[in-house]
Short mmCIF file of C-alpha atoms and ligand atoms in Angstrom, two decimals:
data_model
loop_
_atom_site.label_atom_id
_atom_site.label_comp_id
_atom_site.label_asym_id
_atom_site.label_seq_id
_atom_site.Cartn_x
_atom_site.Cartn_y
_atom_site.Cartn_z
CA UNK G 1 -24.62 4.71 -43.20
CA UNK G 2 -25.52 3.04 -39.90
CA UNK G 3 -22.69 1.81 -37.64
CA UNK G 4 -22.98 -1.11 -35.23
CA UNK G 5 -21.05 1.03 -32.76
CA UNK G 6 -19.81 4.60 -32.55
CA UNK G 7 -17.07 5.30 -30.02
CA UNK G 8 -16.23 8.79 -28.74
CA UNK G 9 -12.59 8.97 -27.62
CA UNK G 10 -9.61 6.87 -28.70
CA UNK G 11 -7.73 6.40 -25.39
CA UNK G 12 -7.06 2.91 -23.99
CA UNK G 13 -10.83 2.49 -23.54
CA UNK G 14 -12.01 3.72 -26.94
CA UNK G 15 -9.33 2.25 -29.19
CA UNK G 16 -9.42 -1.14 -27.40
CA UNK G 17 -13.20 -1.32 -27.87
CA UNK G 18 -12.80 -0.36 -31.54
CA UNK G 19 -10.25 -3.12 -32.17
CA UNK G 20 -12.28 -5.78 -30.33
CA UNK G 21 -15.49 -4.87 -32.17
CA UNK G 22 -13.61 -4.78 -35.46
CA UNK G 23 -12.21 -8.25 -34.73
CA UNK G 24 -15.79 -9.46 -34.28
CA UNK G 25 -16.68 -8.05 -37.71
CA UNK G 26 -18.71 -5.13 -36.42
CA UNK G 27 -18.90 -1.85 -38.33
CA UNK G 28 -17.21 0.68 -36.06
CA UNK G 29 -16.76 4.46 -36.06
CA UNK G 30 -14.00 5.82 -33.78
CA UNK G 31 -13.99 9.57 -33.14
CA UNK G 32 -11.01 11.46 -31.71
CA UNK G 33 -10.59 15.22 -31.37
CA UNK G 34 -6.91 15.18 -30.42
CA UNK G 35 -4.41 12.34 -30.80
CA UNK G 36 -5.12 8.62 -31.20
CA UNK G 37 -4.18 6.87 -27.96
CA UNK G 38 -5.70 9.47 -25.63
CA UNK G 39 -4.16 10.78 -22.45
CA UNK G 40 -2.36 7.54 -21.63
CA UNK G 41 -0.28 7.05 -24.75
CA UNK G 42 0.41 10.72 -25.47
CA UNK G 43 0.48 12.65 -22.21
CA UNK G 44 0.19 10.18 -19.32
CA UNK G 45 1.30 6.59 -18.73
CA UNK G 46 3.75 6.25 -21.60
CA UNK G 47 5.66 9.57 -21.46
CA UNK G 48 5.72 9.56 -17.65
CA UNK G 49 7.18 6.08 -17.58
CA UNK G 50 9.72 7.06 -20.25
CA UNK G 51 10.82 9.99 -18.06
CA UNK G 52 11.00 7.73 -15.00
CA UNK G 53 13.13 5.20 -16.92
CA UNK G 54 15.48 7.99 -17.93
CA UNK G 55 15.76 9.29 -14.36
CA UNK G 56 16.31 5.81 -12.90
CA UNK G 57 18.96 4.90 -15.47
CA UNK G 58 20.91 8.08 -14.78
CA UNK G 59 20.49 7.82 -11.02
CA UNK G 60 21.58 4.20 -10.72
CA UNK G 61 24.48 4.57 -13.11
CA UNK G 62 25.72 7.62 -11.23
CA UNK G 63 25.33 5.87 -7.88
CA UNK G 64 27.06 2.64 -8.91
CA UNK G 65 30.50 2.39 -7.25
CA UNK G 66 33.19 2.71 -9.92
CA UNK G 67 30.95 4.51 -12.45
CA UNK G 68 32.04 7.88 -13.77
CA UNK G 69 29.16 10.14 -12.71
CA UNK G 70 30.00 13.11 -14.94
CA UNK G 71 27.64 12.87 -17.89
CA UNK G 72 25.09 15.41 -19.05
CA UNK G 73 21.49 15.17 -20.13
CA UNK G 74 20.11 17.04 -23.11
CA UNK G 75 16.38 16.90 -22.28
CA UNK G 76 15.47 18.60 -25.55
CA UNK G 77 17.02 15.77 -27.57
CA UNK G 78 15.38 13.24 -25.30
CA UNK G 79 11.97 14.89 -25.94
CA UNK G 80 12.48 14.44 -29.68
CA UNK G 81 13.20 10.76 -29.10
CA UNK G 82 10.16 10.49 -26.79
CA UNK G 83 7.75 11.87 -29.37
CA UNK G 84 9.20 9.58 -32.05
CA UNK G 85 8.57 6.65 -29.73
CA UNK G 86 5.01 7.83 -28.95
CA UNK G 87 4.26 8.39 -32.64
CA UNK G 88 5.44 4.86 -33.36
CA UNK G 89 3.07 3.54 -30.73
CA UNK G 90 0.04 5.63 -31.73
CA UNK G 91 0.47 5.08 -35.46
CA UNK G 92 0.69 1.35 -34.68
CA UNK G 93 -2.67 1.60 -32.88
CA UNK G 94 -4.19 3.53 -35.79
CA UNK G 95 -2.94 0.96 -38.32
CA UNK G 96 -4.30 -1.87 -36.19
CA UNK G 97 -7.72 -0.20 -35.93
CA UNK G 98 -7.84 0.29 -39.70
CA UNK G 99 -6.73 -3.29 -40.34
CA UNK G 100 -9.91 -4.41 -38.53
CA UNK G 101 -12.04 -2.09 -40.63
CA UNK G 102 -12.51 0.62 -38.00
CA UNK G 103 -13.36 3.98 -39.55
CA UNK G 104 -11.51 6.79 -37.75
CA UNK G 105 -12.88 10.32 -37.86
CA UNK G 106 -10.79 13.19 -36.49
CA UNK G 107 -12.86 15.90 -34.77
CA UNK G 108 -15.12 16.55 -31.82
CA UNK G 109 -18.03 14.14 -31.54
CA UNK G 110 -21.31 15.77 -30.59
CA UNK G 111 -24.16 13.52 -29.44
CA UNK G 112 -27.48 14.46 -31.06
CA UNK G 113 -29.70 11.70 -29.67
CA UNK G 114 -29.43 8.04 -28.71
CA UNK G 115 -28.83 6.95 -32.30
CA UNK G 116 -27.11 9.96 -33.93
CA UNK G 117 -24.01 12.06 -33.50
CA UNK G 118 -22.21 14.64 -35.57
CA UNK G 119 -18.60 15.50 -36.24
CA UNK G 120 -18.16 18.89 -37.93
CA UNK G 121 -20.89 18.97 -40.60
CA UNK G 122 -21.38 15.22 -40.94
CA UNK G 123 -24.06 13.21 -39.10
CA UNK G 124 -23.62 9.53 -38.27
CA UNK G 125 -26.19 6.95 -37.23
CA UNK G 126 -25.32 4.17 -34.79
CA UNK G 127 -26.88 1.15 -33.11
CA UNK G 128 -24.68 1.35 -30.00
CA UNK G 129 -22.64 4.18 -28.52
CA UNK G 130 -19.54 3.87 -26.33
CA UNK G 131 -18.58 7.00 -24.39
CA UNK G 132 -14.83 6.84 -23.73
CA UNK G 133 -14.04 10.53 -23.32
CA UNK G 134 -11.57 10.11 -20.44
CA UNK G 135 -10.69 12.74 -17.86
CA UNK G 136 -8.94 16.09 -17.38
CA UNK G 137 -6.84 17.53 -14.57
CA UNK G 138 -8.69 19.28 -11.75
CA UNK G 139 -7.89 23.01 -11.71
CA UNK G 140 -7.89 25.35 -8.72
CA UNK G 141 -9.06 28.97 -8.88
CA UNK G 142 -6.35 31.45 -8.01
CA UNK G 143 -3.52 29.16 -9.04
CA UNK G 144 -2.42 30.79 -12.25
CA UNK G 145 -0.43 29.29 -15.10
CA UNK G 146 0.94 26.20 -13.42
CA UNK G 147 1.98 23.16 -15.42
CA UNK G 148 -0.29 20.15 -15.71
CA UNK G 149 0.79 16.65 -16.73
CA UNK G 150 0.98 17.49 -20.44
CA UNK G 151 3.28 20.48 -19.99
CA UNK G 152 5.59 19.00 -17.38
CA UNK G 153 6.16 15.92 -19.48
CA UNK G 154 7.15 18.19 -22.38
CA UNK G 155 9.72 20.34 -20.54
CA UNK G 156 12.82 20.99 -22.60
CA UNK G 157 14.99 21.64 -19.54
CA UNK G 158 15.15 20.16 -16.06
CA UNK G 159 13.83 22.88 -13.69
CA UNK G 160 16.22 23.89 -10.91
CA UNK G 161 13.39 24.24 -8.35
CA UNK G 162 10.11 22.38 -8.84
CA UNK G 163 7.07 22.69 -6.59
CA UNK G 164 4.43 19.99 -6.96
CA UNK G 165 0.96 20.66 -5.61
CA UNK G 166 -0.57 17.27 -4.84
CA UNK G 167 1.03 14.20 -3.29
CA UNK G 168 -0.94 11.58 -5.21
CA UNK G 169 0.68 9.03 -7.47
CA UNK G 170 1.30 11.40 -10.40
CA UNK G 171 2.93 14.04 -8.17
CA UNK G 172 5.13 11.57 -6.32
CA UNK G 173 6.17 9.60 -9.43
CA UNK G 174 7.17 12.76 -11.29
CA UNK G 175 8.64 14.43 -8.20
CA UNK G 176 10.97 11.51 -7.64
CA UNK G 177 11.97 11.42 -11.30
CA UNK G 178 12.79 15.14 -11.45
CA UNK G 179 14.71 14.91 -8.16
CA UNK G 180 16.87 12.20 -9.76
CA UNK G 181 17.39 14.42 -12.80
CA UNK G 182 18.69 17.17 -10.50
CA UNK G 183 15.69 19.34 -9.53
CA UNK G 184 15.18 20.55 -5.99
CA UNK G 185 11.64 19.21 -5.51
CA UNK G 186 9.04 20.19 -2.90
CA UNK G 187 5.65 18.46 -2.73
CA UNK G 188 2.76 20.23 -1.01
CA UNK G 189 -0.08 17.95 0.09
CA UNK G 190 -3.29 19.07 1.78
CA UNK G 191 -3.85 15.75 3.63
CA UNK G 192 -1.63 14.50 6.44
CA UNK G 193 0.15 11.97 4.23
CA UNK G 194 1.15 11.32 0.63
CA UNK G 195 -0.16 8.46 -1.56
CA UNK G 196 -3.27 8.14 0.58
CA UNK G 197 -4.80 5.34 -1.52
CA UNK G 198 -2.04 2.86 -0.58
CA UNK G 199 -1.39 1.01 2.69
CA UNK G 200 0.95 3.21 4.82
CA UNK G 201 3.32 0.23 5.33
CA UNK G 202 3.87 0.08 1.57
CA UNK G 203 4.46 3.83 1.34
CA UNK G 204 7.14 3.93 4.06
CA UNK G 205 10.04 2.86 1.77
CA UNK G 206 8.95 5.55 -0.70
CA UNK G 207 9.07 8.20 2.02
CA UNK G 208 12.56 7.00 2.89
CA UNK G 209 13.71 7.22 -0.73
CA UNK G 210 12.17 10.70 -1.10
CA UNK G 211 14.17 11.77 1.97
CA UNK G 212 17.38 10.34 0.47
CA UNK G 213 16.67 12.39 -2.65
CA UNK G 214 16.09 15.54 -0.55
CA UNK G 215 12.51 15.89 -1.78
CA UNK G 216 10.66 18.23 0.60
CA UNK G 217 7.25 16.87 1.64
CA UNK G 218 4.93 19.43 3.21
CA UNK G 219 1.82 17.52 4.32
CA UNK G 220 -1.26 19.08 5.99
CA UNK G 221 -0.46 22.16 3.94
CA UNK G 222 -2.64 23.97 1.43
CA UNK G 223 -1.53 26.32 -1.29
CA UNK G 224 -3.26 29.69 -1.02
CA UNK G 225 -2.07 31.19 -4.29
CA UNK G 226 0.57 30.94 -6.95
CA UNK G 227 1.97 34.01 -8.69
CA UNK G 228 4.34 34.21 -11.58
CA UNK G 229 6.61 37.08 -12.35
CA UNK G 230 9.74 35.56 -13.81
CA UNK G 231 9.91 32.87 -11.13
CA UNK G 232 6.92 31.40 -9.33
CA UNK G 233 5.94 32.30 -5.75
CA UNK G 234 3.84 29.62 -4.11
CA UNK G 235 2.13 30.91 -1.00
CA UNK G 236 0.98 28.36 1.57
CA UNK G 237 -1.85 28.83 4.04
CA UNK G 238 0.65 29.04 6.89
CA UNK G 239 2.18 32.10 5.20
CA UNK G 240 5.31 30.31 3.97
CA UNK G 241 6.38 31.24 0.42
CA UNK G 242 8.15 28.74 -1.82
CA UNK G 243 10.08 30.03 -4.83
CA UNK G 244 10.12 27.83 -7.90
CA UNK G 245 11.10 27.74 -11.57
CA UNK G 246 8.18 25.45 -12.39
CA UNK G 247 5.00 24.47 -10.57
CA UNK G 248 3.09 21.27 -11.30
CA UNK G 249 -0.55 21.14 -10.23
CA UNK G 250 -1.78 17.57 -9.89
CA UNK G 251 -4.63 17.33 -7.41
CA UNK G 252 -6.78 14.76 -9.15
CA UNK G 253 -8.68 14.26 -12.40
CA UNK G 254 -12.33 14.72 -13.27
CA UNK G 255 -14.27 12.77 -15.89
CA UNK G 256 -15.02 14.52 -19.22
CA UNK G 257 -18.82 14.62 -19.28
CA UNK G 258 -19.58 18.06 -20.70
CA UNK G 259 -19.22 19.82 -24.04
CA UNK G 260 -20.27 16.94 -26.32
CA UNK G 261 -24.05 16.71 -25.93
CA UNK G 262 -24.08 13.99 -23.27
CA UNK G 263 -26.82 15.86 -21.42
CA UNK G 264 -29.17 15.13 -24.37
CA UNK G 265 -29.18 11.47 -23.34
CA UNK G 266 -30.21 12.31 -19.78
CA UNK G 267 -28.14 9.43 -18.42
CA UNK G 268 -28.04 8.55 -14.74
CA UNK G 269 -24.84 9.78 -13.13
CA UNK G 270 -22.82 8.46 -10.20
CA UNK G 271 -21.33 11.63 -8.71
CA UNK G 272 -19.18 13.13 -11.48
CA UNK G 273 -19.04 9.82 -13.41
CA UNK G 274 -21.47 8.23 -15.84
CA UNK G 275 -23.28 5.46 -13.98
CA UNK G 276 -22.93 2.01 -15.50
CA UNK G 277 -23.97 -1.49 -14.54
CA UNK G 278 -21.55 -4.44 -14.51
CA UNK G 279 -22.01 -4.82 -18.29
CA UNK G 280 -20.66 -1.22 -18.65
CA UNK G 281 -24.13 -0.26 -19.86
CA UNK G 282 -25.49 3.14 -18.87
CA UNK G 283 -29.12 3.84 -18.02
CA UNK G 284 -29.82 3.66 -21.79
CA UNK G 285 -29.46 0.05 -23.02
CA UNK G 286 -27.60 0.92 -26.25
CA UNK G 287 -25.18 3.38 -24.60
CA UNK G 288 -22.04 2.20 -22.80
CA UNK G 289 -19.44 4.18 -20.83
CA UNK G 290 -15.91 2.89 -20.18
CA UNK G 291 -12.58 3.97 -18.68
CA UNK G 292 -12.04 7.17 -16.68
CA UNK G 293 -15.48 8.57 -17.52
CA UNK G 294 -17.18 5.52 -16.00
CA UNK G 295 -15.70 5.57 -12.50
CA UNK G 296 -12.72 4.74 -10.34
CA UNK G 297 -10.06 3.56 -10.54
CA UNK G 298 -8.99 5.94 -13.30
CA UNK G 299 -6.34 3.63 -14.76
CA UNK G 300 -5.51 2.60 -18.29
CA UNK G 301 -5.78 -1.14 -17.62
CA UNK G 302 -9.26 -0.57 -16.13
CA UNK G 303 -10.19 1.21 -19.39
CA UNK G 304 -8.86 -1.72 -21.47
CA UNK G 305 -10.82 -4.17 -19.31
CA UNK G 306 -14.06 -2.15 -19.47
CA UNK G 307 -13.62 -1.93 -23.25
CA UNK G 308 -13.51 -5.70 -23.64
CA UNK G 309 -16.59 -6.17 -21.49
CA UNK G 310 -18.60 -3.47 -23.31
CA UNK G 311 -17.56 -4.89 -26.72
CA UNK G 312 -18.51 -8.43 -25.72
CA UNK G 313 -21.95 -7.21 -24.68
CA UNK G 314 -22.44 -5.28 -27.92
CA UNK G 315 -21.61 -8.55 -29.70
CA UNK G 316 -24.38 -10.32 -27.80
CA UNK G 317 -22.28 -12.06 -25.14
CA UNK G 318 -23.16 -11.74 -21.46
CA UNK G 319 -20.00 -10.25 -20.02
CA UNK G 320 -19.58 -8.49 -16.65
CA UNK G 321 -16.74 -6.66 -14.93
CA UNK G 322 -15.14 -7.98 -11.77
CA UNK G 323 -12.47 -5.65 -10.34
CA UNK G 324 -11.46 -8.01 -7.49
CA UNK G 325 -7.98 -8.58 -8.83
CA UNK G 326 -7.39 -5.04 -10.14
CA UNK G 327 -3.69 -4.20 -9.90
CA UNK G 328 -2.62 -0.76 -8.66
CA UNK G 329 0.91 0.44 -9.37
CA UNK G 330 2.88 3.48 -8.26
CA UNK G 331 5.96 3.87 -10.45
CA UNK G 332 8.23 5.21 -7.75
CA UNK G 333 11.60 3.83 -6.73
CA UNK G 334 11.06 1.17 -5.55
CA UNK G 335 7.82 0.55 -7.39
CA UNK G 336 4.74 -0.15 -5.28
CA UNK G 337 2.13 -2.57 -6.62
CA UNK G 338 -0.83 -4.15 -4.88
CA UNK G 339 -3.92 -6.14 -5.73
CA UNK G 340 -6.89 -7.83 -4.08
CA UNK G 341 -7.53 -7.47 -0.36
CA UNK G 342 -6.08 -8.43 3.01
CA UNK G 343 -7.43 -11.45 4.90
CA UNK G 344 -6.50 -13.48 7.97
CA UNK G 345 -2.87 -14.21 6.98
CA UNK G 346 -0.24 -11.84 5.67
CA UNK G 347 3.38 -12.66 4.94
CA UNK G 348 6.22 -10.21 4.49
CA UNK G 349 9.46 -11.07 2.73
CA UNK G 350 12.17 -8.37 2.59
CA UNK G 351 13.70 -7.63 -0.80
CA UNK G 352 17.03 -7.19 1.02
CA UNK G 353 17.05 -11.02 1.17
CA UNK G 354 16.64 -11.28 -2.62
CA UNK G 355 19.77 -11.78 -4.73
CA UNK G 356 18.53 -9.96 -7.82
CA UNK G 357 17.61 -6.85 -5.81
CA UNK G 358 21.17 -6.85 -4.45
CA UNK G 359 22.62 -7.00 -7.98
CA UNK G 360 20.60 -3.86 -8.78
CA UNK G 361 21.94 -2.08 -5.69
CA UNK G 362 18.27 -1.54 -4.81
CA UNK G 363 17.09 -3.52 -1.78
CA UNK G 364 14.49 -1.23 -0.24
CA UNK G 365 11.10 -2.97 -0.07
CA UNK G 366 9.17 -6.15 0.65
CA UNK G 367 6.78 -8.68 -0.85
CA UNK G 368 3.48 -9.58 0.83
CA UNK G 369 0.91 -12.29 0.20
CA UNK G 370 -2.53 -12.10 1.79
CA UNK G 371 -4.45 -15.36 2.24
CA UNK G 372 -7.61 -16.62 3.90
CA UNK G 373 -7.78 -19.32 6.57
CA UNK G 374 -7.63 -22.05 3.90
CA UNK G 375 -4.46 -20.58 2.36
CA UNK G 376 -6.30 -19.21 -0.70
CA UNK G 377 -4.63 -16.04 -1.99
CA UNK G 378 -6.87 -12.98 -1.57
CA UNK G 379 -4.32 -10.35 -2.54
CA UNK G 380 -0.77 -9.19 -2.18
CA UNK G 381 1.68 -6.36 -2.56
CA UNK G 382 5.16 -5.89 -3.94
CA UNK G 383 7.46 -2.99 -3.09
CA UNK G 384 10.55 -3.68 -5.18
CA UNK G 385 12.20 -2.93 -8.50
CA UNK G 386 9.84 -4.14 -11.26
CA UNK G 387 6.92 -4.56 -8.84
CA UNK G 388 4.74 -3.48 -11.78
CA UNK G 389 5.79 -6.64 -13.65
CA UNK G 390 5.47 -8.91 -10.63
CA UNK G 391 2.01 -8.04 -9.40
CA UNK G 392 0.26 -9.89 -12.26
CA UNK G 393 1.26 -13.24 -10.76
CA UNK G 394 -0.62 -12.32 -7.59
CA UNK G 395 -3.58 -10.92 -9.56
CA UNK G 396 -3.74 -14.22 -11.46
CA UNK G 397 -3.74 -16.11 -8.16
CA UNK G 398 -6.62 -13.97 -6.84
CA UNK G 399 -8.55 -14.22 -10.11
CA UNK G 400 -8.12 -18.01 -10.25
CA UNK G 401 -8.62 -18.75 -6.54
CA UNK G 402 -5.12 -20.26 -6.23
CA UNK G 403 -3.57 -21.38 -2.93
CA UNK G 404 -0.39 -19.73 -1.67
CA UNK G 405 1.12 -23.22 -2.09
CA UNK G 406 0.41 -23.08 -5.84
CA UNK G 407 2.76 -20.10 -6.06
CA UNK G 408 5.24 -21.60 -3.61
CA UNK G 409 5.50 -24.86 -5.57
CA UNK G 410 5.96 -23.09 -8.91
CA UNK G 411 9.57 -22.94 -10.08
CA UNK G 412 10.61 -19.29 -10.35
CA UNK G 413 13.70 -18.35 -12.38
CA UNK G 414 16.86 -17.35 -10.51
CA UNK G 415 18.02 -14.68 -10.00
CA UNK G 416 14.81 -12.65 -10.24
CA UNK G 417 12.87 -10.36 -7.96
CA UNK G 418 9.94 -12.72 -8.67
CA UNK G 419 11.56 -15.23 -6.32
CA UNK G 420 10.43 -12.83 -3.59
CA UNK G 421 6.80 -13.58 -4.55
CA UNK G 422 7.47 -17.32 -4.22
CA UNK G 423 9.18 -16.82 -0.85
CA UNK G 424 6.34 -14.62 0.46
CA UNK G 425 3.85 -17.33 -0.63
CA UNK G 426 5.90 -20.01 1.15
CA UNK G 427 5.70 -17.94 4.35
CA UNK G 428 1.91 -18.40 4.36
CA UNK G 429 2.17 -22.17 4.90
CA UNK G 430 5.75 -22.83 5.96
CA UNK G 431 9.16 -21.24 5.73
CA UNK G 432 10.82 -19.27 2.96
CA UNK G 433 14.23 -20.52 1.86
CA UNK G 434 16.14 -17.29 2.23
CA UNK G 435 14.73 -15.70 5.38
P1 LIG O 501 -8.31 8.96 -22.19
O1 LIG O 501 -7.02 8.27 -22.31
O2 LIG O 501 -8.38 10.23 -21.41
O3 LIG O 501 -8.84 9.22 -23.68
C1 LIG O 501 -10.01 9.96 -23.93
C2 LIG O 501 -9.92 10.49 -25.35
O4 LIG O 501 -11.19 11.01 -25.71
C3 LIG O 501 -8.93 11.65 -25.50
O5 LIG O 501 -8.03 11.36 -26.52
C4 LIG O 501 -9.81 12.85 -25.86
O6 LIG O 501 -9.19 13.74 -26.77
C5 LIG O 501 -11.01 12.15 -26.51
N1 LIG O 501 -12.25 12.93 -26.47
C6 LIG O 501 -12.85 13.45 -25.38
N2 LIG O 501 -14.02 14.05 -25.75
C7 LIG O 501 -14.13 13.90 -27.09
C8 LIG O 501 -15.10 14.30 -28.04
N3 LIG O 501 -16.22 14.95 -27.69
N4 LIG O 501 -14.88 13.98 -29.35
C9 LIG O 501 -13.78 13.31 -29.73
N5 LIG O 501 -12.83 12.92 -28.87
C10 LIG O 501 -13.00 13.19 -27.55
N6 LIG O 501 -2.86 4.82 -15.80
C11 LIG O 501 -2.27 3.62 -15.65
O7 LIG O 501 -2.95 2.59 -15.66
N7 LIG O 501 -0.91 3.50 -15.50
C12 LIG O 501 -0.10 4.59 -15.47
O8 LIG O 501 1.11 4.45 -15.34
C13 LIG O 501 -0.70 5.87 -15.61
N8 LIG O 501 0.07 6.97 -15.60
C14 LIG O 501 -0.51 8.19 -15.78
C15 LIG O 501 0.30 9.29 -15.75
C16 LIG O 501 -0.24 10.56 -15.92
C17 LIG O 501 0.65 11.76 -15.90
C18 LIG O 501 -1.64 10.68 -16.16
C19 LIG O 501 -2.26 12.03 -16.38
C20 LIG O 501 -2.47 9.58 -16.19
C21 LIG O 501 -1.91 8.31 -15.99
N9 LIG O 501 -2.70 7.15 -15.98
C22 LIG O 501 -2.10 5.93 -15.79
C23 LIG O 501 -4.15 7.21 -16.16
C24 LIG O 501 -4.53 6.89 -17.61
O9 LIG O 501 -3.91 7.81 -18.47
C25 LIG O 501 -6.03 6.93 -17.78
O10 LIG O 501 -6.64 6.10 -16.82
C26 LIG O 501 -6.43 6.45 -19.18
O11 LIG O 501 -5.87 7.28 -20.15
C27 LIG O 501 -7.95 6.42 -19.32
O12 LIG O 501 -8.27 6.01 -20.60
P2 LIG O 501 -9.63 6.47 -21.30
O13 LIG O 501 -9.70 5.74 -22.59
O14 LIG O 501 -10.75 6.36 -20.35
O15 LIG O 501 -9.45 8.05 -21.57
#
C-alpha cells in the first residue's frame, strides 16, 4: 500500500498535518512511538498550564481579603484528574484523525529510504514524508538523576525545597507555580539574567513577583554537580551548596534527529535542526520537516502553523511560512506575551489603570503597542493576567497591516483586560481614556 504522506511523530506538528491532509482526502499514515499528542499535550504545554492554573487559583484565593486560607491540596488526586483530562484531549485527537481516514500505527518509525519506512516488521511506502519528531531536554554530564519536565509535572507531592537549574521560560513558569503551592524554590541560571529571550522591561514585573514569592534567583551561576543521597546536594561553581528535595533540570531542548534512520536521507541540516525552506520542504523535495525538529521557536503553535503549510504544499498549493506575527508567551504571573517587532513609536499603558485587573487583585504589568511612522502596528506586548489570550489581537493587527487607530476605534467589552490593548493603541495617535 502506498500512502500520499507518512508522518513520523504525532505532536502538535504531526497530528495537525495528519488531520489537514485527511481533510483534503489524502491517504495518511501517522506513526507514534509514545502517546498521541506528543510532548505538548502529554508532558509539556497542557500539564504545565494545568499546574499553573491550580497554583494561581490557590494563591489568589488564599490572598483575597476575607478568604479563609486554610485549605489543603492533595496533589496525588489532582494528578489523577490531570491524566483524565489529558486522556480526554488525546483520545479526542485520535478520534478526529481516524474520522478523516488517518491510519495510526503505534511504534518507532525507521526511515529506510526516501520512499520507504518501517515500523516493527512492517514496511510502508510513501509519496511524501513529514518528519515531526519533536525535541528532548538537554542533559548535562555529572548532573545525576534530576527531574526533567515529564517527571516534575507528575510529582505526587509538592517538594519542600526545589532547585531549578535553568532560568528559561519552563524553569520560571514551573518555579513560580511550585512557589505558590508552597515550595521553597531556588533558580540557578548561568547567564546574568532570567528569561533572556524577552525584553528586560517586560521581565521586570516577573522578577518583582518572584521576589514577593521568595523565589531565590542565582544568576551568573553554574551548577558544578548534583549528588543524591536521600536529599539532593547541588554544588555551584562558587562552592555554595544548595540542599533540595527535588531538582529540575531545564536548560533547553534539542531536536530529535537521531535513532530513526534520518541520516539515510542525507538531508541538509541547519545546526542541530533539519534545514527547511519556507514551504517546510527539506533538501529532498518529497520530505518535509515541521515543529521543534525544524527550527526555532520551539513552540506548539509554530508546529501547528508549519503543519498547515507543509500539508498545503503536499496538496499542490503554494504555501509559505511567515513568522512575522509569531506570538511568544511566558505563563508566569502576570503572563508575558509579545509579538512582532519594535518600531519608531511605542506606547505603554499600565494595567494598574485597568478596572478588570483591579477586580482580580492583580495589577502588576503593562500593555505596549509598537507602530511605524504611519501608525501601522508592527508589534506589541502584554504583561497582565490573560496576556496569552490578548496577544492574538496584536498578532492579527501585525498580520493584517492594521493601524493602531483600527484597534483604538474597535469597541472592546468592559470590564476586560483587553481594554488595555485598546488604550495602548490610542496612545499611539492620541490619548487613552483612563491614563
Ligand atoms: P513533539 O510534541 O515533541 O512530538 C513529537 C512526537 O514524535 C513525540 O510524541 C515522539 O514520541 C514522536 N516520535 C519521535 N521520534 C519518533 C519515531 N522515530 N517514531 C515514532 N514516533 C516518534 N509550547 C507552547 O507553544 N506553549 C506552551 O505553553 C509550551 N509549554 C511547554 C512546557 C513544557 C514543560 C515543555 C517541555 C514544552 C512546552 N512547549 C510549549 C513546547 C511544545 O511542547 C513543543 O514546541 C511542541 O510539543 C512541539 O511539537 P512537535 O510536534 O514538533 O513535537
